[in-house]
């Protein structure tokens, strides 16, 4: 088991954004997380990535190590990488620099040698740049390497956010609505990129997505949240037929008699 | 050469043109050192040489402030107090403990770096205007502490701070002192470029733009915030010590007031926040203008304050930003053209 989350809870004021959620993800798996708006999907991501601290009782193991309550940069340095719904790319930095920031944890020089500018630093910088240019070519942004990231179009920004998360060379990649706002054609392209990245780097993926087609086509297992609670978990086919899920999305089924009663007033 | 987020080495790496840029950079540095070496001999009189020394000290200060404010985006108003700590540490060590300049300077830098780490602590919790207020409070308490402490010369200041001497030679002219200040200023600028182009500089810029995203990318935000404050304090301490030992060897708490901080801010803002060259240009321009208008001392702050407001409103990226914008636009047009030709 790569990721083992047990009993994660988070309240905002009196509202339970996430309550007592378990999440176990196997290595190499693609896990989908779905649920209506406000069901706690993003909060769960924020808990896993250390942005929020889980309430007492929650534990998280990653790769056999207890990483509960670690700060975000520590969690990231263990190999858990994520994207944000709002992307949060560094818009005043160049496209290449965005990736280099992600790649930071693999740098092999110290702060002092960086300040003095030793030849070893320049050699390492060249290696990092070459490697990141490779990754940029892979996601199709190589032409824009020296552009400020703020100049990119919406779709390119999504790719860049994905690239920055990949630059960390993570074991687990968590994508928060990677396809939001993309045209159907671009959704397919993005999925293709994600799947080829998974193939090439041997990733484990957790994907939050509203576009059900994405989840149903690509995920091995799907977890469904509603009001912060896990209401179902299973293969896409099982989830499709689960009446809890249908209720969560479409509301309770109305019996014929009820409808007639309703129409009569 | 642009400092702000652009890098010429990146596309060159793929085209094989890299050695050319490296040679060009080296030539630029050699030419710069050449010009700087003969500059004081071209000065008309000793007062202009004094001004040259002052400009270089201000360059060190501005480049240092640029690290914490420009790269890392921490709004600090306490930088001038760090300079005061550097100046007073150096002066006390030299006058009361007989430290030679060459020992007093590094000690002052060390003490100031420590003070910088303390000034940086509020930045863990505060941002923007609130951080500015906290650092302002710290800075003013340092100045008031100095003005009220007899050991530190109180409101009289410290006099007779010895100039540095080298092989028995007293460097007490503005000409000889220039050759102490110039290499340090050059080194400061060089290190600043190295920082900006390394992962440390990128970490600073990342936490300036989005601390949360930076943390999610594996950057220890508190560590790098502290580091930015400490690095800029090293520059401030060095500048303070240099200012103290310069003939006539006199420092006074009034040299570290809010007005001086405003002048320092003007250098960085006018030059362009986050631009190393911009900061240098700003330091040169502001020091000269400050000197030219010193007869109208009462109106100086009025004008400087207005220039800051106007710059922030109509030219928020400063002189450096305009140059940068030009380069980016040119690159974008070139890219468009290349794509058009290919299609």
Short mmCIF file of C-alpha atoms in Angstrom, two decimals, chain A:
data_model
loop_
_atom_site.label_atom_id
_atom_site.label_comp_id
_atom_site.label_asym_id
_atom_site.label_seq_id
_atom_site.Cartn_x
_atom_site.Cartn_y
_atom_site.Cartn_z
CA UNK A 1 0.00 0.00 0.00
CA UNK A 2 1.56 3.31 -1.09
CA UNK A 3 -0.81 5.69 0.69
CA UNK A 4 -2.79 4.78 3.80
CA UNK A 5 -5.06 7.47 5.18
CA UNK A 6 -7.14 6.55 8.23
CA UNK A 7 -9.79 8.62 9.97
CA UNK A 8 -9.07 12.02 8.45
CA UNK A 9 -11.44 14.75 9.69
CA UNK A 10 -11.55 18.50 9.28
CA UNK A 11 -14.16 20.95 10.52
CA UNK A 12 -14.53 24.58 9.52
CA UNK A 13 -16.54 26.20 12.24
CA UNK A 14 -19.39 23.75 12.81
CA UNK A 15 -19.23 22.36 9.29
CA UNK A 16 -17.62 18.99 8.72
CA UNK A 17 -15.70 19.44 5.49
CA UNK A 18 -14.21 15.97 5.80
CA UNK A 19 -15.28 13.49 8.44
CA UNK A 20 -13.57 10.24 9.26
CA UNK A 21 -12.43 9.40 5.75
CA UNK A 22 -10.14 6.44 4.99
CA UNK A 23 -8.27 6.25 1.71
CA UNK A 24 -5.95 3.42 0.71
CA UNK A 25 -4.17 3.64 -2.61
CA UNK A 26 -2.02 0.87 -4.09
CA UNK A 27 1.18 1.58 -5.96
CA UNK A 28 0.55 2.08 -9.69
CA UNK A 29 -3.18 2.65 -9.20
CA UNK A 30 -5.25 5.43 -10.72
CA UNK A 31 -7.81 6.52 -8.15
CA UNK A 32 -10.66 8.84 -8.95
CA UNK A 33 -12.37 10.98 -6.32
CA UNK A 34 -15.77 12.33 -7.21
CA UNK A 35 -18.58 14.02 -5.38
CA UNK A 36 -20.89 17.03 -5.69
CA UNK A 37 -19.58 20.56 -5.04
CA UNK A 38 -18.60 21.06 -1.42
CA UNK A 39 -18.34 17.37 -0.69
CA UNK A 40 -14.81 17.71 0.70
CA UNK A 41 -12.68 16.53 -2.21
CA UNK A 42 -10.29 19.47 -2.24
CA UNK A 43 -10.18 19.56 1.55
CA UNK A 44 -9.10 15.92 1.51
CA UNK A 45 -6.28 16.86 -0.91
CA UNK A 46 -5.26 19.73 1.36
CA UNK A 47 -5.15 17.33 4.30
CA UNK A 48 -3.04 14.78 2.44
CA UNK A 49 -0.62 17.40 1.11
CA UNK A 50 -0.21 18.98 4.56
CA UNK A 51 -1.84 22.33 3.77
CA UNK A 52 -4.36 21.58 6.52
CA UNK A 53 -3.65 19.49 9.58
CA UNK A 54 -6.05 16.63 10.19
CA UNK A 55 -7.88 16.58 13.51
CA UNK A 56 -6.50 14.24 16.19
CA UNK A 57 -7.18 10.60 15.42
CA UNK A 58 -6.28 10.83 11.76
CA UNK A 59 -3.14 9.10 10.55
CA UNK A 60 -1.36 8.94 7.23
CA UNK A 61 1.31 6.52 6.11
CA UNK A 62 3.19 6.99 2.85
CA UNK A 63 5.45 4.27 1.55
CA UNK A 64 5.46 2.68 5.01
CA UNK A 65 6.47 5.89 6.79
CA UNK A 66 4.26 7.79 9.21
CA UNK A 67 3.85 11.24 7.67
CA UNK A 68 0.90 12.45 9.76
CA UNK A 69 1.08 16.17 10.62
CA UNK A 70 4.19 16.90 8.55
CA UNK A 71 4.34 20.39 6.97
CA UNK A 72 3.63 20.65 3.22
CA UNK A 73 7.25 20.89 2.08
CA UNK A 74 8.16 17.78 4.06
CA UNK A 75 5.28 15.85 2.53
CA UNK A 76 6.30 17.08 -0.93
CA UNK A 77 9.87 15.97 -0.35
CA UNK A 78 8.63 12.44 0.45
CA UNK A 79 7.34 12.26 -3.13
CA UNK A 80 3.73 13.44 -2.95
CA UNK A 81 3.08 16.08 -5.56
CA UNK A 82 -0.14 17.91 -6.32
CA UNK A 83 -1.78 20.45 -8.56
CA UNK A 84 -4.26 23.08 -7.44
CA UNK A 85 -7.75 23.76 -8.71
CA UNK A 86 -6.72 27.40 -9.16
CA UNK A 87 -3.41 26.23 -10.67
CA UNK A 88 -1.27 28.66 -8.67
CA UNK A 89 1.51 28.73 -11.25
CA UNK A 90 4.27 31.31 -10.66
CA UNK A 91 3.09 33.73 -13.33
CA UNK A 92 6.02 36.16 -13.12
CA UNK A 93 8.60 33.42 -13.49
CA UNK A 94 9.41 31.81 -16.79
CA UNK A 95 7.87 28.52 -17.83
CA UNK A 96 11.21 26.77 -17.38
CA UNK A 97 11.73 28.33 -13.95
CA UNK A 98 8.33 27.05 -12.85
CA UNK A 99 9.54 23.53 -13.54
CA UNK A 100 12.92 24.18 -11.94
CA UNK A 101 11.16 25.20 -8.72
CA UNK A 102 9.36 21.88 -8.79
CA UNK A 103 12.64 20.09 -9.40
CA UNK A 104 14.32 21.86 -6.46
CA UNK A 105 14.34 18.85 -4.16
CA UNK A 106 16.63 17.00 -6.56
CA UNK A 107 19.29 19.72 -6.60
CA UNK A 108 22.66 18.51 -5.45
CA UNK A 109 24.33 21.76 -4.35
CA UNK A 110 24.19 23.76 -1.15
CA UNK A 111 23.28 27.37 -0.54
CA UNK A 112 26.86 28.52 0.04
CA UNK A 113 28.21 27.12 -3.21
CA UNK A 114 25.20 28.62 -4.97
CA UNK A 115 26.07 32.09 -3.65
CA UNK A 116 29.69 31.81 -4.71
CA UNK A 117 28.74 30.27 -8.04
CA UNK A 118 31.12 27.31 -8.19
CA UNK A 119 31.57 25.37 -11.46
CA UNK A 120 29.78 22.42 -9.84
CA UNK A 121 26.71 24.64 -9.45
CA UNK A 122 26.74 25.59 -13.12
CA UNK A 123 27.14 21.96 -14.16
CA UNK A 124 24.22 20.94 -11.96
CA UNK A 125 22.14 23.84 -13.27
CA UNK A 126 22.83 22.71 -16.84
CA UNK A 127 21.78 19.16 -15.99
CA UNK A 128 18.55 20.40 -14.36
CA UNK A 129 17.77 22.71 -17.26
CA UNK A 130 18.34 19.97 -19.83
CA UNK A 131 16.16 17.57 -17.87
CA UNK A 132 13.39 20.14 -17.46
CA UNK A 133 13.57 21.07 -21.15
CA UNK A 134 12.99 17.38 -21.83
CA UNK A 135 9.91 17.40 -19.64
CA UNK A 136 8.69 20.62 -21.29
CA UNK A 137 9.06 18.98 -24.69
CA UNK A 138 7.10 16.00 -23.39
CA UNK A 139 4.14 18.14 -22.32
CA UNK A 140 4.49 20.30 -25.44
CA UNK A 141 5.59 23.62 -23.94
CA UNK A 142 9.26 23.63 -25.00
CA UNK A 143 8.75 26.61 -27.32
CA UNK A 144 7.59 28.72 -24.41
CA UNK A 145 10.45 27.91 -22.02
CA UNK A 146 11.68 31.50 -21.62
CA UNK A 147 8.24 33.13 -21.57
CA UNK A 148 6.80 34.42 -18.30
CA UNK A 149 4.21 31.82 -17.30
CA UNK A 150 1.57 34.55 -17.03
CA UNK A 151 1.65 34.93 -20.82
CA UNK A 152 0.39 31.40 -21.42
CA UNK A 153 -3.18 30.56 -22.47
CA UNK A 154 -5.57 28.77 -20.12
CA UNK A 155 -4.90 25.31 -21.53
CA UNK A 156 -1.16 25.84 -21.51
CA UNK A 157 -1.32 26.92 -17.88
CA UNK A 158 -3.02 23.64 -16.98
CA UNK A 159 -0.23 21.78 -18.75
CA UNK A 160 2.38 23.87 -16.93
CA UNK A 161 0.79 23.15 -13.55
CA UNK A 162 0.95 19.47 -14.44
CA UNK A 163 4.57 19.87 -15.58
CA UNK A 164 5.58 21.61 -12.35
CA UNK A 165 4.05 18.82 -10.29
CA UNK A 166 5.86 16.25 -12.46
CA UNK A 167 9.17 18.10 -12.16
CA UNK A 168 9.29 16.90 -8.56
CA UNK A 169 9.60 13.35 -9.86
CA UNK A 170 6.89 12.26 -7.44
CA UNK A 171 5.77 8.75 -6.56
CA UNK A 172 2.22 9.93 -6.03
CA UNK A 173 0.67 12.65 -8.17
CA UNK A 174 -2.60 14.24 -7.04
CA UNK A 175 -4.52 16.20 -9.65
CA UNK A 176 -7.26 18.59 -8.54
CA UNK A 177 -9.69 18.93 -11.45
CA UNK A 178 -7.01 18.83 -14.15
CA UNK A 179 -9.51 19.13 -17.00
CA UNK A 180 -11.73 21.90 -15.60
CA UNK A 181 -12.61 24.47 -18.23
CA UNK A 182 -11.01 22.62 -21.12
CA UNK A 183 -12.77 21.93 -24.40
CA UNK A 184 -13.64 18.22 -25.00
CA UNK A 185 -10.79 17.89 -27.48
CA UNK A 186 -8.29 19.31 -25.00
CA UNK A 187 -9.65 17.09 -22.23
CA UNK A 188 -8.71 14.05 -24.30
CA UNK A 189 -5.28 15.49 -25.04
CA UNK A 190 -4.64 16.25 -21.39
CA UNK A 191 -5.70 12.74 -20.37
CA UNK A 192 -3.36 11.29 -22.96
CA UNK A 193 -0.51 13.37 -21.54
CA UNK A 194 -1.32 12.31 -17.98
CA UNK A 195 -1.46 8.63 -18.94
CA UNK A 196 1.80 8.78 -20.87
CA UNK A 197 3.47 10.51 -17.92
CA UNK A 198 2.18 7.74 -15.65
CA UNK A 199 3.56 5.16 -18.06
CA UNK A 200 6.95 6.83 -18.38
CA UNK A 201 7.59 7.63 -14.73
CA UNK A 202 5.69 4.81 -13.03
CA UNK A 203 3.31 7.08 -11.16
CA UNK A 204 0.46 6.46 -8.83
CA UNK A 205 -2.38 8.90 -9.46
CA UNK A 206 -5.26 10.37 -7.51
CA UNK A 207 -7.58 12.48 -9.64
CA UNK A 208 -10.40 14.74 -8.50
CA UNK A 209 -12.64 15.39 -11.43
CA UNK A 210 -16.09 16.69 -12.21
CA UNK A 211 -16.09 15.42 -15.76
CA UNK A 212 -17.41 11.90 -15.12
CA UNK A 213 -16.18 10.61 -18.46
CA UNK A 214 -12.60 11.26 -17.36
CA UNK A 215 -13.07 9.31 -14.15
CA UNK A 216 -15.02 6.43 -15.66
CA UNK A 217 -12.60 5.94 -18.57
CA UNK A 218 -9.29 6.15 -16.76
CA UNK A 219 -9.61 5.23 -13.10
CA UNK A 220 -9.09 1.78 -11.63
CA UNK A 221 -11.07 2.60 -8.50
CA UNK A 222 -13.37 5.46 -7.66
CA UNK A 223 -14.08 6.96 -4.23
CA UNK A 224 -17.27 8.97 -3.83
CA UNK A 225 -17.59 11.70 -1.19
CA UNK A 226 -20.71 13.50 -0.05
CA UNK A 227 -20.93 16.03 2.81
CA UNK A 228 -17.37 15.08 3.77
CA UNK A 229 -18.14 11.39 4.13
CA UNK A 230 -17.14 8.50 1.95
CA UNK A 231 -20.39 7.06 0.60
CA UNK A 232 -19.04 4.55 -1.91
CA UNK A 233 -15.86 3.04 -3.27
CA UNK A 234 -15.38 0.60 -6.14
CA UNK A 235 -14.68 0.14 -9.81
CA UNK A 236 -16.24 2.67 -12.19
CA UNK A 237 -18.84 0.07 -13.24
CA UNK A 238 -19.88 -0.58 -9.63
CA UNK A 239 -20.05 3.11 -8.88
CA UNK A 240 -22.30 3.80 -11.84
CA UNK A 241 -24.96 1.46 -10.44
CA UNK A 242 -24.62 2.40 -6.78
CA UNK A 243 -27.87 3.94 -5.64
CA UNK A 244 -26.13 6.12 -3.01
CA UNK A 245 -24.12 7.74 -5.76
CA UNK A 246 -27.13 8.26 -8.00
CA UNK A 247 -28.93 9.84 -5.07
CA UNK A 248 -26.00 12.12 -4.31
CA UNK A 249 -25.88 13.36 -7.84
CA UNK A 250 -29.52 13.29 -8.96
CA UNK A 251 -31.47 13.37 -5.73
CA UNK A 252 -33.82 10.68 -4.40
CA UNK A 253 -35.89 8.80 -6.91
CA UNK A 254 -39.53 9.78 -6.89
CA UNK A 255 -42.13 7.09 -6.91
CA UNK A 256 -44.91 7.41 -9.52
CA UNK A 257 -47.44 7.86 -6.79
CA UNK A 258 -45.44 10.70 -5.26
CA UNK A 259 -45.20 12.45 -8.61
CA UNK A 260 -48.93 12.23 -9.11
CA UNK A 261 -49.53 13.50 -5.60
CA UNK A 262 -47.10 16.36 -6.22
CA UNK A 263 -48.79 17.32 -9.51
CA UNK A 264 -52.21 17.29 -7.94
CA UNK A 265 -50.91 19.67 -5.29
#
